[in-house]
Amino acid sequence: MRKSREEAAETRERIVDTAAHEFGQHGIAETGLADVMAAVGLTHGGFYKHFESKGQLVAEAIEKSIELPAAQPGKG
């Protein structure tokens, strides 16, 4: 069964959020895609339904991390 576009977008967002956390905790080089996907509760293979590469995920996770303080006044 295919996910709706909304469900796919929510899943992608969870992956980016989790990756940002994992990269911050363990470093980008030390965090594998399997680690991120396991933390989200998905398979490693499912990663490629949302991203082309780890580099793309890293870029989005960094962008998300940079945006968070600006989105939360007084917390940055």
Short mmCIF file of C-alpha atoms in Angstrom, two decimals:
data_model
loop_
_atom_site.label_atom_id
_atom_site.label_comp_id
_atom_site.label_asym_id
_atom_site.label_seq_id
_atom_site.Cartn_x
_atom_site.Cartn_y
_atom_site.Cartn_z
CA MET A 1 0.00 0.00 0.00
CA ARG A 2 1.40 3.37 -1.02
CA LYS A 3 1.53 6.27 1.38
CA SER A 4 -0.21 9.53 0.60
CA ARG A 5 1.95 12.52 -0.25
CA GLU A 6 1.16 13.96 3.18
CA GLU A 7 2.29 10.77 4.94
CA ALA A 8 5.45 10.66 2.83
CA ALA A 9 6.20 14.30 3.71
CA GLU A 10 5.66 13.58 7.42
CA THR A 11 7.98 10.57 7.22
CA ARG A 12 10.64 12.61 5.43
CA GLU A 13 10.37 15.28 8.13
CA ARG A 14 10.81 12.65 10.87
CA ILE A 15 13.91 11.33 9.11
CA VAL A 16 15.42 14.83 8.84
CA ASP A 17 14.63 15.62 12.49
CA THR A 18 16.11 12.35 13.67
CA ALA A 19 19.18 12.75 11.47
CA ALA A 20 19.79 16.26 12.83
CA HIS A 21 19.69 14.85 16.35
CA GLU A 22 21.88 11.83 15.58
CA PHE A 23 24.44 13.91 13.65
CA GLY A 24 24.60 16.36 16.54
CA GLN A 25 25.06 13.59 19.10
CA HIS A 26 27.49 11.31 17.25
CA GLY A 27 28.86 13.29 14.31
CA ILE A 28 28.04 12.97 10.63
CA ALA A 29 30.84 10.54 9.76
CA GLU A 30 30.04 8.28 12.70
CA THR A 31 26.30 8.14 11.97
CA GLY A 32 25.25 5.69 9.29
CA LEU A 33 22.04 5.73 7.34
CA ALA A 34 21.03 2.46 8.99
CA ASP A 35 21.43 4.16 12.40
CA VAL A 36 19.18 7.06 11.42
CA MET A 37 16.55 4.85 9.84
CA ALA A 38 16.52 2.46 12.82
CA ALA A 39 16.01 5.42 15.15
CA VAL A 40 13.00 6.45 13.02
CA GLY A 41 11.70 2.88 12.99
CA LEU A 42 12.17 2.33 9.25
CA THR A 43 14.40 0.13 7.13
CA HIS A 44 17.66 1.27 5.61
CA GLY A 45 16.21 0.53 2.16
CA GLY A 46 13.32 2.91 2.84
CA PHE A 47 15.79 5.78 2.97
CA TYR A 48 16.08 5.88 -0.82
CA LYS A 49 12.35 6.49 -1.22
CA HIS A 50 12.93 9.89 0.39
CA PHE A 51 16.53 10.90 -0.40
CA GLU A 52 19.08 10.36 -3.15
CA SER A 53 22.10 10.26 -0.84
CA LYS A 54 23.39 10.75 2.68
CA GLY A 55 24.75 14.10 1.50
CA GLN A 56 21.25 15.29 0.68
CA LEU A 57 20.05 14.23 4.13
CA VAL A 58 23.02 15.94 5.80
CA ALA A 59 22.28 19.19 3.94
CA GLU A 60 18.61 19.13 4.95
CA ALA A 61 19.42 18.23 8.56
CA ILE A 62 21.92 21.09 8.82
CA GLU A 63 19.45 23.50 7.26
CA LYS A 64 16.79 22.35 9.73
CA SER A 65 19.20 22.78 12.65
CA ILE A 66 20.05 26.31 11.55
CA GLU A 67 16.37 27.26 11.18
CA LEU A 68 15.26 25.97 14.60
CA PRO A 69 16.74 28.76 16.77
CA ALA A 70 15.18 31.42 14.53
CA ALA A 71 11.80 29.69 14.77
CA GLN A 72 11.96 29.70 18.59
CA PRO A 73 12.50 33.26 19.82
CA GLY A 74 14.50 33.45 23.02
CA LYS A 75 15.90 29.93 22.58
CA GLY A 76 18.88 30.58 20.36
#
